[in-house]
Coordinates of C-alpha atoms and ligand atoms in Angstrom, one line a residue:
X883 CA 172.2 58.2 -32.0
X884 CA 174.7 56.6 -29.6
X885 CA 174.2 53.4 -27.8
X886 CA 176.1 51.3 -30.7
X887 CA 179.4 52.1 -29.9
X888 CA 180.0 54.6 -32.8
X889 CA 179.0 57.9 -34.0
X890 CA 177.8 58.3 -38.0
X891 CA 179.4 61.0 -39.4
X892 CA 178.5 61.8 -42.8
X893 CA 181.7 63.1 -45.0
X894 CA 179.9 64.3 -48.5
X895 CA 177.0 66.4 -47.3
X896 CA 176.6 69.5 -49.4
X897 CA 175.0 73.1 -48.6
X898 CA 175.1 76.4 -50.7
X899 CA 174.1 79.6 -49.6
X900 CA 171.4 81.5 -51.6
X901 CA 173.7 84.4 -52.6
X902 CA 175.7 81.6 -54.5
X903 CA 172.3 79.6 -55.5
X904 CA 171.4 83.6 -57.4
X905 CA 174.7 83.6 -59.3
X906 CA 174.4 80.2 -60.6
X907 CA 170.8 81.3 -61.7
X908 CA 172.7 84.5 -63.4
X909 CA 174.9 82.6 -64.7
X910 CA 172.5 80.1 -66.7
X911 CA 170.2 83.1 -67.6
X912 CA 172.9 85.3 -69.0
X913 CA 173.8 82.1 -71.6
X914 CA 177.8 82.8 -71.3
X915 CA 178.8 79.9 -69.5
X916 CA 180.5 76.8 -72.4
X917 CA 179.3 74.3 -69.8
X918 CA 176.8 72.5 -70.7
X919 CA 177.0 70.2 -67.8
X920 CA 176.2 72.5 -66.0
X921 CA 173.6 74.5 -67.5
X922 CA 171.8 71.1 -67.9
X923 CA 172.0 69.8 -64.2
X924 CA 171.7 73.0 -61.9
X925 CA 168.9 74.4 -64.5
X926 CA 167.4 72.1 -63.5
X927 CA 168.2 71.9 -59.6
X928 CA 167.0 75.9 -59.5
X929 CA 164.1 74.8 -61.3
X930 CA 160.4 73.5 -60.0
X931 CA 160.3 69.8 -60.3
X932 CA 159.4 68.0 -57.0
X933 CA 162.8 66.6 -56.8
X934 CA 164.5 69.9 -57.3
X935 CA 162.3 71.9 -54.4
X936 CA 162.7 68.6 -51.9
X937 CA 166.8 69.3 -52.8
X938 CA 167.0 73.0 -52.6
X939 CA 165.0 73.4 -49.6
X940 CA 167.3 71.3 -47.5
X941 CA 170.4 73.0 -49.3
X942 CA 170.0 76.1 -47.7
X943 CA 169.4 75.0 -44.5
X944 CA 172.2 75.0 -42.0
X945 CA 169.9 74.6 -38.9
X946 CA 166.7 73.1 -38.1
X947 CA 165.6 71.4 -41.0
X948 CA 169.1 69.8 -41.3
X949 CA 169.4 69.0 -37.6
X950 CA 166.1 67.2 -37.8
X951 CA 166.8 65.1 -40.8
X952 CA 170.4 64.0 -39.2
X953 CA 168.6 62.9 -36.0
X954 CA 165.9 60.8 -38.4
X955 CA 168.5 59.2 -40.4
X956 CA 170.9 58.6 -36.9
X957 CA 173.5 60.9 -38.3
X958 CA 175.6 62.4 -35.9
X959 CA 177.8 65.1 -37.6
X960 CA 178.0 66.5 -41.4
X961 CA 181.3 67.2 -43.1
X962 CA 179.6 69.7 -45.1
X963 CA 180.8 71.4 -48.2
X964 CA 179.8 73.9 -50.9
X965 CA 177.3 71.9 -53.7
X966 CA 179.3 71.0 -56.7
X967 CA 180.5 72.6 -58.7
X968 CA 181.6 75.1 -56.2
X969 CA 182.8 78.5 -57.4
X970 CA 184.5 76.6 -60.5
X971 CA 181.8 77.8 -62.9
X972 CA 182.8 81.8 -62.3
X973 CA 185.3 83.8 -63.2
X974 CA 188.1 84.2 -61.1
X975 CA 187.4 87.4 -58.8
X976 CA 183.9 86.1 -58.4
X977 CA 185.3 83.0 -57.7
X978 CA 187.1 84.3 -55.0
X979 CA 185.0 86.1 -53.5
X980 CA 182.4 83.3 -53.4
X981 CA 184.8 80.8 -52.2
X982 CA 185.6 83.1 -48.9
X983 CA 181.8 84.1 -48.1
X984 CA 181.1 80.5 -48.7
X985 CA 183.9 79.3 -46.1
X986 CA 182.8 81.8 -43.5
X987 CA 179.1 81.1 -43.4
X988 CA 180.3 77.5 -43.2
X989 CA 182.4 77.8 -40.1
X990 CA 179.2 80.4 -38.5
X991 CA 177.0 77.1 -38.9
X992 CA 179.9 74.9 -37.2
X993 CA 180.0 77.4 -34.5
X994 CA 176.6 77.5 -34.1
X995 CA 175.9 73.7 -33.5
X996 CA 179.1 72.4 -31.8
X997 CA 179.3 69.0 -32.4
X998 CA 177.4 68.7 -35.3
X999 CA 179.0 69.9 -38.4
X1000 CA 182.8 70.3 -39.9
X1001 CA 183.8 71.1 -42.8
X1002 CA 185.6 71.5 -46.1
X1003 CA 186.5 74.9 -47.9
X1004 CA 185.1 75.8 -50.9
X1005 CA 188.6 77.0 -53.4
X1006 CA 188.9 78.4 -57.0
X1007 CA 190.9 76.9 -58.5
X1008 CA 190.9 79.6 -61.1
X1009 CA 193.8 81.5 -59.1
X1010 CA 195.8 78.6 -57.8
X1011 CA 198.1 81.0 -55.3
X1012 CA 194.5 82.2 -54.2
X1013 CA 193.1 79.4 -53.6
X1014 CA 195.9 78.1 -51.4
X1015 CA 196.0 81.0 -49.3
X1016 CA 192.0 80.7 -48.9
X1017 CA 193.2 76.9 -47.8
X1018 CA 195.5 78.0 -45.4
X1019 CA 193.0 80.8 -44.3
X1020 CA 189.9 78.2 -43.7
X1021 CA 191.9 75.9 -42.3
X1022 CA 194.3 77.7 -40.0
X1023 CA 191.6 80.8 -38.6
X1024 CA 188.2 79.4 -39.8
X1025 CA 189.0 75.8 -38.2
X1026 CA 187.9 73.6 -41.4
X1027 CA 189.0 70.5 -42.1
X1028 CA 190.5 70.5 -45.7
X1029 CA 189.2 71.7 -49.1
X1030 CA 186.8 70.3 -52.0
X1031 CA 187.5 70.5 -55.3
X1032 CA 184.4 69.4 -57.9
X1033 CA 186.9 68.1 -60.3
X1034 CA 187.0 70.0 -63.9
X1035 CA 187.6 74.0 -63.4
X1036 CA 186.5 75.4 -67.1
X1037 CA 187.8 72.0 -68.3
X1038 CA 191.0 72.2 -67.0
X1039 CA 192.4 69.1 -64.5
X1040 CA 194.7 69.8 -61.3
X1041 CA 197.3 67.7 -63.2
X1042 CA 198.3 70.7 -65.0
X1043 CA 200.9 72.1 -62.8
X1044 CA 199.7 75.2 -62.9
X1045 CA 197.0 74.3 -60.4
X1046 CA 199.9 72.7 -57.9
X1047 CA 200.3 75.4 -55.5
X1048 CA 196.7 73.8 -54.3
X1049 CA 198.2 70.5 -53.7
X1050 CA 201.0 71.8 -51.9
X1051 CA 198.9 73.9 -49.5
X1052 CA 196.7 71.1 -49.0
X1053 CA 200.2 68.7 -48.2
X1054 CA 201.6 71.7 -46.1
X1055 CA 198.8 72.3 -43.8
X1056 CA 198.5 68.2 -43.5
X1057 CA 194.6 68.7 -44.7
X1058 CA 193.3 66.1 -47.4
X1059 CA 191.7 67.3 -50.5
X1060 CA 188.5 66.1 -51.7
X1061 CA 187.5 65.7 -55.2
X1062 CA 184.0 65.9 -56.0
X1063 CA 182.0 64.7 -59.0
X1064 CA 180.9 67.4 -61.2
X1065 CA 179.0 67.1 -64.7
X1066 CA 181.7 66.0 -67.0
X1067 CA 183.7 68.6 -68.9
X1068 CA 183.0 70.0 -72.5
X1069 CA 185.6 68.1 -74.5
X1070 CA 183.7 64.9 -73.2
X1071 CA 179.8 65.2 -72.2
X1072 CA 178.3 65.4 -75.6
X1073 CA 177.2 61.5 -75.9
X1074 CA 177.1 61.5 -72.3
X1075 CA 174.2 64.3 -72.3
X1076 CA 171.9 63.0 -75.3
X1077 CA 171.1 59.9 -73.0
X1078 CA 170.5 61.4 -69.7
X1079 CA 174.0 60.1 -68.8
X1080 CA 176.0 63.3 -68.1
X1081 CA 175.0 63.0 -63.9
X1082 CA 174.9 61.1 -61.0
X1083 CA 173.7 58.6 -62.9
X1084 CA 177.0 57.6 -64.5
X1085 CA 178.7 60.9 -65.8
X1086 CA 180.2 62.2 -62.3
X1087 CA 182.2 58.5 -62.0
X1088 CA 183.4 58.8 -65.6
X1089 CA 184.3 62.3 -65.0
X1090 CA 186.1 62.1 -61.3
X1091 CA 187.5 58.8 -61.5
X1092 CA 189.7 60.1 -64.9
X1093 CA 190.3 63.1 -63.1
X1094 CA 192.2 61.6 -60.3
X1095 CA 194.0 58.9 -62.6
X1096 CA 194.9 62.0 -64.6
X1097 CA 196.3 63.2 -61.2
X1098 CA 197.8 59.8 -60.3
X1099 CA 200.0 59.2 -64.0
X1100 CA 201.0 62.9 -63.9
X1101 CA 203.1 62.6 -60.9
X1102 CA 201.5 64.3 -57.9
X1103 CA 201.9 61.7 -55.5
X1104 CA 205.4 61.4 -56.4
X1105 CA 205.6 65.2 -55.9
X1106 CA 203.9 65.1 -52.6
X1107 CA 204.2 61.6 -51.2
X1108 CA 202.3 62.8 -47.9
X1109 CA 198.8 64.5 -49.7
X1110 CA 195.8 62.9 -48.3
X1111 CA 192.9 62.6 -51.3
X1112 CA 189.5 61.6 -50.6
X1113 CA 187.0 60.4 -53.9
X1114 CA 183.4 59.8 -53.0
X1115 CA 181.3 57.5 -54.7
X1116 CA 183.3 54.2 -53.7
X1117 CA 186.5 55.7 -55.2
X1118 CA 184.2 56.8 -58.8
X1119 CA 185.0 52.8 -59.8
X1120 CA 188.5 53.2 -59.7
X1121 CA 189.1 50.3 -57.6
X1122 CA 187.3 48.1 -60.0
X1123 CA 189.9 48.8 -62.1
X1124 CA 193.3 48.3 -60.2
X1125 CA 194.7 45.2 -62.1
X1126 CA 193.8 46.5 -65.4
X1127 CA 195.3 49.9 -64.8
X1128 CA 198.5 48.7 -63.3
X1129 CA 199.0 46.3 -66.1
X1130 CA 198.4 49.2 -69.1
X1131 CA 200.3 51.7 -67.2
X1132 CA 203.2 49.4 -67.2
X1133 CA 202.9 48.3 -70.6
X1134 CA 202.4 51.6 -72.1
X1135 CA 205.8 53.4 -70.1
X1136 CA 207.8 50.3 -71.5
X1137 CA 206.9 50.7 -75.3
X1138 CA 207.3 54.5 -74.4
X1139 CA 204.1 55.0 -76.0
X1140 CA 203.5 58.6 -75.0
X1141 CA 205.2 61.4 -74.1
X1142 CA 202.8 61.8 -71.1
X1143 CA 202.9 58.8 -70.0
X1144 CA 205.9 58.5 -67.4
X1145 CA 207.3 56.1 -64.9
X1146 CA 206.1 57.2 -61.6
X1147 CA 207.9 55.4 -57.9
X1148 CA 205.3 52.9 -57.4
X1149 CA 202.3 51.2 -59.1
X1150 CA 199.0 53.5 -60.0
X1151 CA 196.6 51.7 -57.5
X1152 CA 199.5 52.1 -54.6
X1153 CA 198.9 55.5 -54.9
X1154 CA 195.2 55.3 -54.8
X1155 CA 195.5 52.2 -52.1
X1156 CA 198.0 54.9 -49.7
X1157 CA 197.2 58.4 -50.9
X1158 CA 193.2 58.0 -51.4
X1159 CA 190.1 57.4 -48.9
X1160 CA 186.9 56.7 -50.5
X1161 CA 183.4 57.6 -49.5
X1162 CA 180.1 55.6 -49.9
X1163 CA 178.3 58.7 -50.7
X1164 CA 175.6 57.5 -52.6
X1165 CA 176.1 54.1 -52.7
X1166 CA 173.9 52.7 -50.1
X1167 CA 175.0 48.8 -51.8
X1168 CA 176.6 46.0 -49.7
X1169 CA 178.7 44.0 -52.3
X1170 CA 180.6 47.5 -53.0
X1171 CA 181.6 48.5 -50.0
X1172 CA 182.7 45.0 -48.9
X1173 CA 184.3 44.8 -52.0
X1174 CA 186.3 47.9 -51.4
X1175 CA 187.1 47.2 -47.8
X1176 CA 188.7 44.4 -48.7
X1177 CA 190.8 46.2 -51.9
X1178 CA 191.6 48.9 -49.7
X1179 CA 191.7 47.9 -46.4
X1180 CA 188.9 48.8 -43.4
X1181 CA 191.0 52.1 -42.3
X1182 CA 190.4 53.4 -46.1
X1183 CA 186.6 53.5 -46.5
X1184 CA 184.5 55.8 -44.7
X1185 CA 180.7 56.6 -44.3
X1186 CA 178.7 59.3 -46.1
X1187 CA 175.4 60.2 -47.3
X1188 CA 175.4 62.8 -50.2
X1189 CA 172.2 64.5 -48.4
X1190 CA 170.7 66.2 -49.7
X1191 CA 170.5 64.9 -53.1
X1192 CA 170.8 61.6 -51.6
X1193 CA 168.6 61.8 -48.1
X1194 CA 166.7 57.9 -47.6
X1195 CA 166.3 57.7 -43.7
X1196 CA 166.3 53.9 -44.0
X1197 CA 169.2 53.7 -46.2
X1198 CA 171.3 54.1 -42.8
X1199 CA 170.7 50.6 -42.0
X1200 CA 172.5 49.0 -45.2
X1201 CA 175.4 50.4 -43.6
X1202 CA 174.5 49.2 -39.6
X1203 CA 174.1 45.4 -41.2
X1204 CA 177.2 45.1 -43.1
X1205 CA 178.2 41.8 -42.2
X1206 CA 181.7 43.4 -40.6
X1207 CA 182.9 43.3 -37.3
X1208 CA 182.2 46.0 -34.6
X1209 CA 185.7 47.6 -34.9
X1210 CA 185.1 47.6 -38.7
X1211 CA 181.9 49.7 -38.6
X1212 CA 183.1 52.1 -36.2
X1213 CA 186.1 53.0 -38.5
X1214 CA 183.7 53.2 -41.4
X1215 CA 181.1 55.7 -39.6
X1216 CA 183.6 57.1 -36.8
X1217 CA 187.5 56.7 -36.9
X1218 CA 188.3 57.1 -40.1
X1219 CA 186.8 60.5 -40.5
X1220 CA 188.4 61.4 -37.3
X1221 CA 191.6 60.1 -38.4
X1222 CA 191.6 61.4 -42.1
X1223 CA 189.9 65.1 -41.0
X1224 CA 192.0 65.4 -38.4
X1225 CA 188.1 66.1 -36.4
X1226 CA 189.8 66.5 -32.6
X1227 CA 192.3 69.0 -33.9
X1228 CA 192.0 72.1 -31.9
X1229 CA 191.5 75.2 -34.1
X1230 CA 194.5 77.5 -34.3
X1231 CA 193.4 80.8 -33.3
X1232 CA 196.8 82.8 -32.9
X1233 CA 197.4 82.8 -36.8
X1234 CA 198.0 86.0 -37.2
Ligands
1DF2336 C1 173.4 65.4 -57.7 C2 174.3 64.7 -56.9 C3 173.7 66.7 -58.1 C4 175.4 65.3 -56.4 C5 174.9 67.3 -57.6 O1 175.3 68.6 -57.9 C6 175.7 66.6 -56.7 C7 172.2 64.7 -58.2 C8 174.5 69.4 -58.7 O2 171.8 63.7 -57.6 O3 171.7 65.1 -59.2 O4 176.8 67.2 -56.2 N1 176.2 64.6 -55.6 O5 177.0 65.1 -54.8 O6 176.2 63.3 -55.7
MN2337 MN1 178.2 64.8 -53.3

């Protein structure tokens, strides 16, 4: 999988552990749960279809079958992380308690294949001071690289600084924080879900890419100028949008149009040029990927499958003939990771 000059690692690639798999099943049976997102999606992820058994056989996995499919497809090393949506569909203790089972059997499976995998720790954002102790925890003693969050936690948004103490962890222990697609929350999936819309399909991008403006206008970045954010997906279409969002944003803090809507230090894309990293996960395209190396610069776009909801062997070599020069495709499948992951950092073992 050498030989080019560069190693492809893969920054979005998801596994659960069955235990969690069970509960999510519990969950959906027991008909509690106001998400209909979810109960619509991972219904039918636990269910029989053939896409659902390809999925969920490889989800489990943290050996063979994986290993095998990353040498077919040339991939070098996972960043793996907890399927969306995490531990955000629990309740809080649950939640927890997940979250930390999750994170250890995730850095057993790093262990086990050195080399091969890192990874990001599952968090719940239902206890924020939890969470950022778990943060500190996976990062400092368990050797993970940051944490994931799949956007919405029982339709609520990490702009509400309540959920802060996660951001400052994150900033603190110089980690990046990802934020995953999940189905889109309550208050907005009903038209979304009577067409088939609510998913990957189109509903994650609508979902996450509001999430992290939400984050952007709110003021985090002007809080904590150093946090590292990573969105999958090409940036959910955000950078589409840069002039038209800078423009509005401007427009509507000089007619003082809403309460919530302040001045922030700099322009809304600068954050999400300087604080952000995008992904390609599931976006195996040429035009987007030139298009948003050349928004946000070659150091700011990085390589990554979305196995393995999105595992097409071949799909590698969209990525191997983007018209780009060598140094530019190894800090799309290689550097940037390293960089933005911190991947050579030695793990901390005297934490007490
Ligand atoms: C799908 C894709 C489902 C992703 C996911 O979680 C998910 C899918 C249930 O293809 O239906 O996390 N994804 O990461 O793109
Ligand atoms: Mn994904």
């Amino acid at each position: 999988m050498s030989g080019h000059g560069f190693l492809r690692i893969a920054a979005e690639e998801a596994f659960a552990p069955a235990e969690v798999l069970d509960r999510y099943r519990k969950l959906i049976d027991a008909g509690t749960l106001n998400d209909p997102g979810f109960t619509s999606l991972m219904g039918f992820y636990l269910g029989s279809s053939p896409r659902a058994r390809q999925v969920m056989g490889r989800m489990t996995d943290l050996g063979k079958l994986r290993l095998r499919d990353m040498d077919e497809s040339g991939i070098a090393k996972q960043i793996l992380s907890l399927t969306s949506p995490g531990v955000q569909v629990f309740d809080g203790a649950t939640a927890v308690a997940l979250a930390q089972s999750s994170n250890d059997q995730l850095a057993e499976a790093i262990r086990n294949h050195p080399g091969r995998f890192d990874g990001l720790a599952a968090v719940a954002p239902q206890d924020p001071p939890a969470a950022a102790k778990e943060l500190e925890r996976a990062v400092r003693r368990l050797g993970l690289k940051g944490a994931i969050v799949n956007s919405h936690t029982h339709g609520e948004y990490l702009d509400d600084p309540k959920f802060w103490d996660i951001f400052e962890a994150a900033a603190a222990l110089d980690v990046p924080l990802y934020l995953h697609p999940n189905t889109p929350s309550p208050a907005m999936i009903a038209p979304l879900l009577e067409r088939g819309l609510d998913g990957a399909i189109f509903g994650f991008a609508v979902e996450t890419g509001m999430h992290m403006l939400r984050i952007v206008v709110s003021g985090v970045f002007d809080r904590f100028p150093r946090l590292r954010m990573v969105l999958g997906h090409l940036g959910e279409a955000l950078p589409y949008w840069f002039f038209r969002i800078d423009f509005m944003h401007r427009a509507m803090v000089a007619a003082n149009r809403y309460p919530t809507v302040k001045k922030l230090d700099r322009k809304p894309s600068d954050y999400l040029k300087e604080n952000v990293w995008v992904t390609t996960s599931g976006m195996a395209w040429q035009p987007p990927i030139l298009y948003c190396q050349s928004v946000l610069g070659a150091d700011r776009v990085l390589y990554a499958m979305d196995y393995p909801y999105q595992f097409v062997p071949e799909e590698v070599k969209v990525t191997d003939d983007l018209p780009i020069s060598d140094s530019d495709k190894k800090k799309l499948y290689q550097t940037n990771a390293e960089m933005v992951f911190s991947l050579a950092q030695p793990l901390v073992t005297n934490f007490a």
